[in-house]
């Protein structure tokens, strides 16, 4: 088994192999930073309309809706891989529309609503992303993707914010920039859906690519549910149990 830097690189390549994991990582890298950036400026947008707004209550509402969005993701935990790109496309596009719309109105309730909706969408999509990344990862070290994606996202957000500050961007300007990133993600995920091939999670090549320590421990490059027919139709249906049956544990149709 390879170790050192080469071993780490091989692990990362294996980690970012499944198509759905790549798609959710694209969402994470863009939208996590966007959410953080808007979190720094939504109070300015509200303050410009009504300085006496109870910001604590508004923030509580936003966080509550983010939590409700995360809870709602449980109902989508079995979402088929063929729909992942559509969820990301619609969620990012809707978020971008809300951000743009919030710069066009001066009614407090409308502005607040147009900030709460993206929080609910983000809470829903981030929770779904975390669960499905863990589900599809070909290595037990899937949590590395969470840290990597967050690091990249905050790095991008920092660069974008510094460039915007150098151009003396207004609060609405930051919202427009955030919306542009959302629309970029929508287009990028559409392109990825058209270009990235389906991932055969039972591929012999992926089995061979498992780190030796994982192979010896019995780990297999199969997500926690991705080998089952139904929720992940991209999984291979070629592997059967011994003797041609379908009952082998961990194989298609297995328990």
Tab-separated table of N, CA, C and O in Angstrom, residues 20-29 31-32 70 73 76-77 79 84 87-88 121-137 142 145-146 149:
chain	number	residue	atom	x	y	z
A	20	UNK	N	-22.384	11.763	-7.812
A	20	UNK	CA	-23.244	12.526	-6.908
A	20	UNK	C	-22.418	13.255	-5.858
A	20	UNK	O	-22.755	14.383	-5.473
A	21	UNK	N	-21.322	12.650	-5.393
A	21	UNK	CA	-20.460	13.314	-4.425
A	21	UNK	C	-19.819	14.553	-5.044
A	21	UNK	O	-19.691	15.590	-4.389
A	22	UNK	N	-19.434	14.457	-6.308
A	22	UNK	CA	-18.868	15.618	-7.004
A	22	UNK	C	-19.906	16.731	-7.106
A	22	UNK	O	-19.611	17.909	-6.868
A	23	UNK	N	-21.134	16.376	-7.450
A	23	UNK	CA	-22.182	17.372	-7.604
A	23	UNK	C	-22.466	18.083	-6.290
A	23	UNK	O	-22.581	19.320	-6.243
A	24	UNK	N	-22.563	17.320	-5.200
A	24	UNK	CA	-22.818	17.954	-3.912
A	24	UNK	C	-21.616	18.768	-3.443
A	24	UNK	O	-21.779	19.779	-2.742
A	25	UNK	N	-20.418	18.356	-3.818
A	25	UNK	CA	-19.239	19.145	-3.467
A	25	UNK	C	-19.227	20.474	-4.220
A	25	UNK	O	-18.803	21.498	-3.670
A	26	UNK	N	-19.684	20.467	-5.458
A	26	UNK	CA	-19.818	21.713	-6.208
A	26	UNK	C	-20.769	22.663	-5.486
A	26	UNK	O	-20.490	23.866	-5.339
A	27	UNK	N	-21.897	22.121	-5.024
A	27	UNK	CA	-22.846	22.936	-4.250
A	27	UNK	C	-22.171	23.495	-3.010
A	27	UNK	O	-22.262	24.686	-2.707
A	28	UNK	N	-21.478	22.624	-2.276
A	28	UNK	CA	-20.880	23.010	-0.990
A	28	UNK	C	-19.838	24.107	-1.197
A	28	UNK	O	-19.812	25.108	-0.453
A	29	UNK	N	-18.988	23.948	-2.189
A	29	UNK	CA	-17.892	24.889	-2.418
A	29	UNK	C	-18.410	26.280	-2.780
A	29	UNK	O	-17.803	27.290	-2.400
A	31	UNK	N	-21.983	27.424	-2.357
A	31	UNK	CA	-23.074	27.958	-1.552
A	31	UNK	C	-22.732	28.138	-0.077
A	31	UNK	O	-23.319	28.995	0.589
A	32	UNK	N	-21.805	27.375	0.456
A	32	UNK	CA	-21.429	27.573	1.856
A	32	UNK	C	-20.845	28.972	2.040
A	32	UNK	O	-21.208	29.706	2.963
A	70	UNK	N	-33.313	21.557	7.213
A	70	UNK	CA	-32.484	20.369	7.454
A	70	UNK	C	-33.341	19.166	7.818
A	70	UNK	O	-33.099	18.045	7.357
A	73	UNK	N	-34.989	17.575	4.895
A	73	UNK	CA	-34.122	16.776	4.027
A	73	UNK	C	-34.243	15.285	4.327
A	73	UNK	O	-33.912	14.455	3.482
A	76	UNK	N	-36.116	13.431	1.902
A	76	UNK	CA	-35.475	13.286	0.597
A	76	UNK	C	-34.227	12.418	0.660
A	76	UNK	O	-33.468	12.379	-0.306
A	77	UNK	N	-34.020	11.728	1.773
A	77	UNK	CA	-32.773	10.972	1.946
A	77	UNK	C	-32.617	9.870	0.903
A	77	UNK	O	-31.503	9.457	0.595
A	79	UNK	N	-33.474	10.181	-2.215
A	79	UNK	CA	-33.551	10.820	-3.533
A	79	UNK	C	-32.612	10.142	-4.515
A	79	UNK	O	-31.425	9.971	-4.233
A	84	UNK	N	-30.298	14.514	-8.349
A	84	UNK	CA	-29.446	15.386	-7.535
A	84	UNK	C	-29.162	16.699	-8.234
A	84	UNK	O	-29.277	17.777	-7.639
A	87	UNK	N	-32.139	19.089	-8.056
A	87	UNK	CA	-32.321	19.717	-6.749
A	87	UNK	C	-31.346	20.879	-6.582
A	87	UNK	O	-31.717	21.976	-6.138
A	88	UNK	N	-30.076	20.646	-6.943
A	88	UNK	CA	-29.069	21.704	-6.817
A	88	UNK	C	-29.373	22.854	-7.775
A	88	UNK	O	-29.256	24.032	-7.406
A	121	UNK	N	-33.634	26.988	2.242
A	121	UNK	CA	-33.111	26.200	1.123
A	121	UNK	C	-31.709	25.697	1.440
A	121	UNK	O	-31.383	24.524	1.208
A	122	UNK	N	-30.881	26.582	2.000
A	122	UNK	CA	-29.506	26.192	2.320
A	122	UNK	C	-29.479	25.105	3.389
A	122	UNK	O	-28.709	24.136	3.290
A	123	UNK	N	-30.309	25.253	4.428
A	123	UNK	CA	-30.362	24.239	5.475
A	123	UNK	C	-30.761	22.883	4.928
A	123	UNK	O	-30.179	21.854	5.289
A	124	UNK	N	-31.745	22.889	4.042
A	124	UNK	CA	-32.209	21.643	3.418
A	124	UNK	C	-31.112	21.005	2.574
A	124	UNK	O	-30.814	19.813	2.705
A	125	UNK	N	-30.482	21.813	1.731
A	125	UNK	CA	-29.517	21.269	0.786
A	125	UNK	C	-28.211	20.864	1.465
A	125	UNK	O	-27.589	19.875	1.083
A	126	UNK	N	-27.786	21.602	2.482
A	126	UNK	CA	-26.545	21.245	3.161
A	126	UNK	C	-26.710	19.923	3.912
A	126	UNK	O	-25.797	19.082	3.910
A	127	UNK	N	-27.850	19.744	4.572
A	127	UNK	CA	-28.089	18.489	5.271
A	127	UNK	C	-28.157	17.321	4.293
A	127	UNK	O	-27.613	16.239	4.554
A	128	UNK	N	-28.814	17.544	3.160
A	128	UNK	CA	-28.907	16.484	2.151
A	128	UNK	C	-27.530	16.184	1.565
A	128	UNK	O	-27.184	15.028	1.321
A	129	UNK	N	-26.737	17.238	1.346
A	129	UNK	CA	-25.392	17.053	0.817
A	129	UNK	C	-24.547	16.220	1.769
A	129	UNK	O	-23.852	15.278	1.353
A	130	UNK	N	-24.601	16.532	3.061
A	130	UNK	CA	-23.794	15.805	4.034
A	130	UNK	C	-24.170	14.331	4.083
A	130	UNK	O	-23.299	13.447	4.110
A	131	UNK	N	-25.471	14.047	4.077
A	131	UNK	CA	-25.904	12.653	4.183
A	131	UNK	C	-25.556	11.861	2.929
A	131	UNK	O	-25.144	10.698	3.013
A	132	UNK	N	-25.690	12.477	1.764
A	132	UNK	CA	-25.449	11.739	0.530
A	132	UNK	C	-23.965	11.641	0.196
A	132	UNK	O	-23.540	10.703	-0.476
A	133	UNK	N	-23.152	12.597	0.651
A	133	UNK	CA	-21.700	12.451	0.524
A	133	UNK	C	-21.243	11.258	1.363
A	133	UNK	O	-20.460	10.415	0.906
A	134	UNK	N	-21.743	11.167	2.585
A	134	UNK	CA	-21.387	10.035	3.444
A	134	UNK	C	-21.892	8.727	2.850
A	134	UNK	O	-21.232	7.685	2.963
A	135	UNK	N	-23.037	8.772	2.203
A	135	UNK	CA	-23.645	7.577	1.635
A	135	UNK	C	-22.874	7.038	0.440
A	135	UNK	O	-22.733	5.821	0.263
A	136	UNK	N	-22.340	7.940	-0.385
A	136	UNK	CA	-21.723	7.524	-1.644
A	136	UNK	C	-20.213	7.381	-1.585
A	136	UNK	O	-19.612	6.853	-2.521
A	137	UNK	N	-19.600	7.875	-0.517
A	137	UNK	CA	-18.130	7.861	-0.459
A	137	UNK	C	-17.583	6.450	-0.581
A	137	UNK	O	-18.125	5.499	-0.019
A	142	UNK	N	-14.908	9.773	4.599
A	142	UNK	CA	-15.709	10.732	3.830
A	142	UNK	C	-15.768	12.107	4.483
A	142	UNK	O	-16.017	13.113	3.813
A	145	UNK	N	-14.133	15.211	3.000
A	145	UNK	CA	-14.809	16.031	1.995
A	145	UNK	C	-15.477	17.240	2.625
A	145	UNK	O	-15.503	18.327	2.037
A	146	UNK	N	-16.035	17.078	3.829
A	146	UNK	CA	-16.677	18.209	4.501
A	146	UNK	C	-15.663	19.324	4.768
A	146	UNK	O	-15.924	20.503	4.494
A	149	UNK	N	-14.252	20.805	1.332
A	149	UNK	CA	-15.226	21.652	0.655
A	149	UNK	C	-15.430	22.976	1.387
A	149	UNK	O	-15.548	24.035	0.761
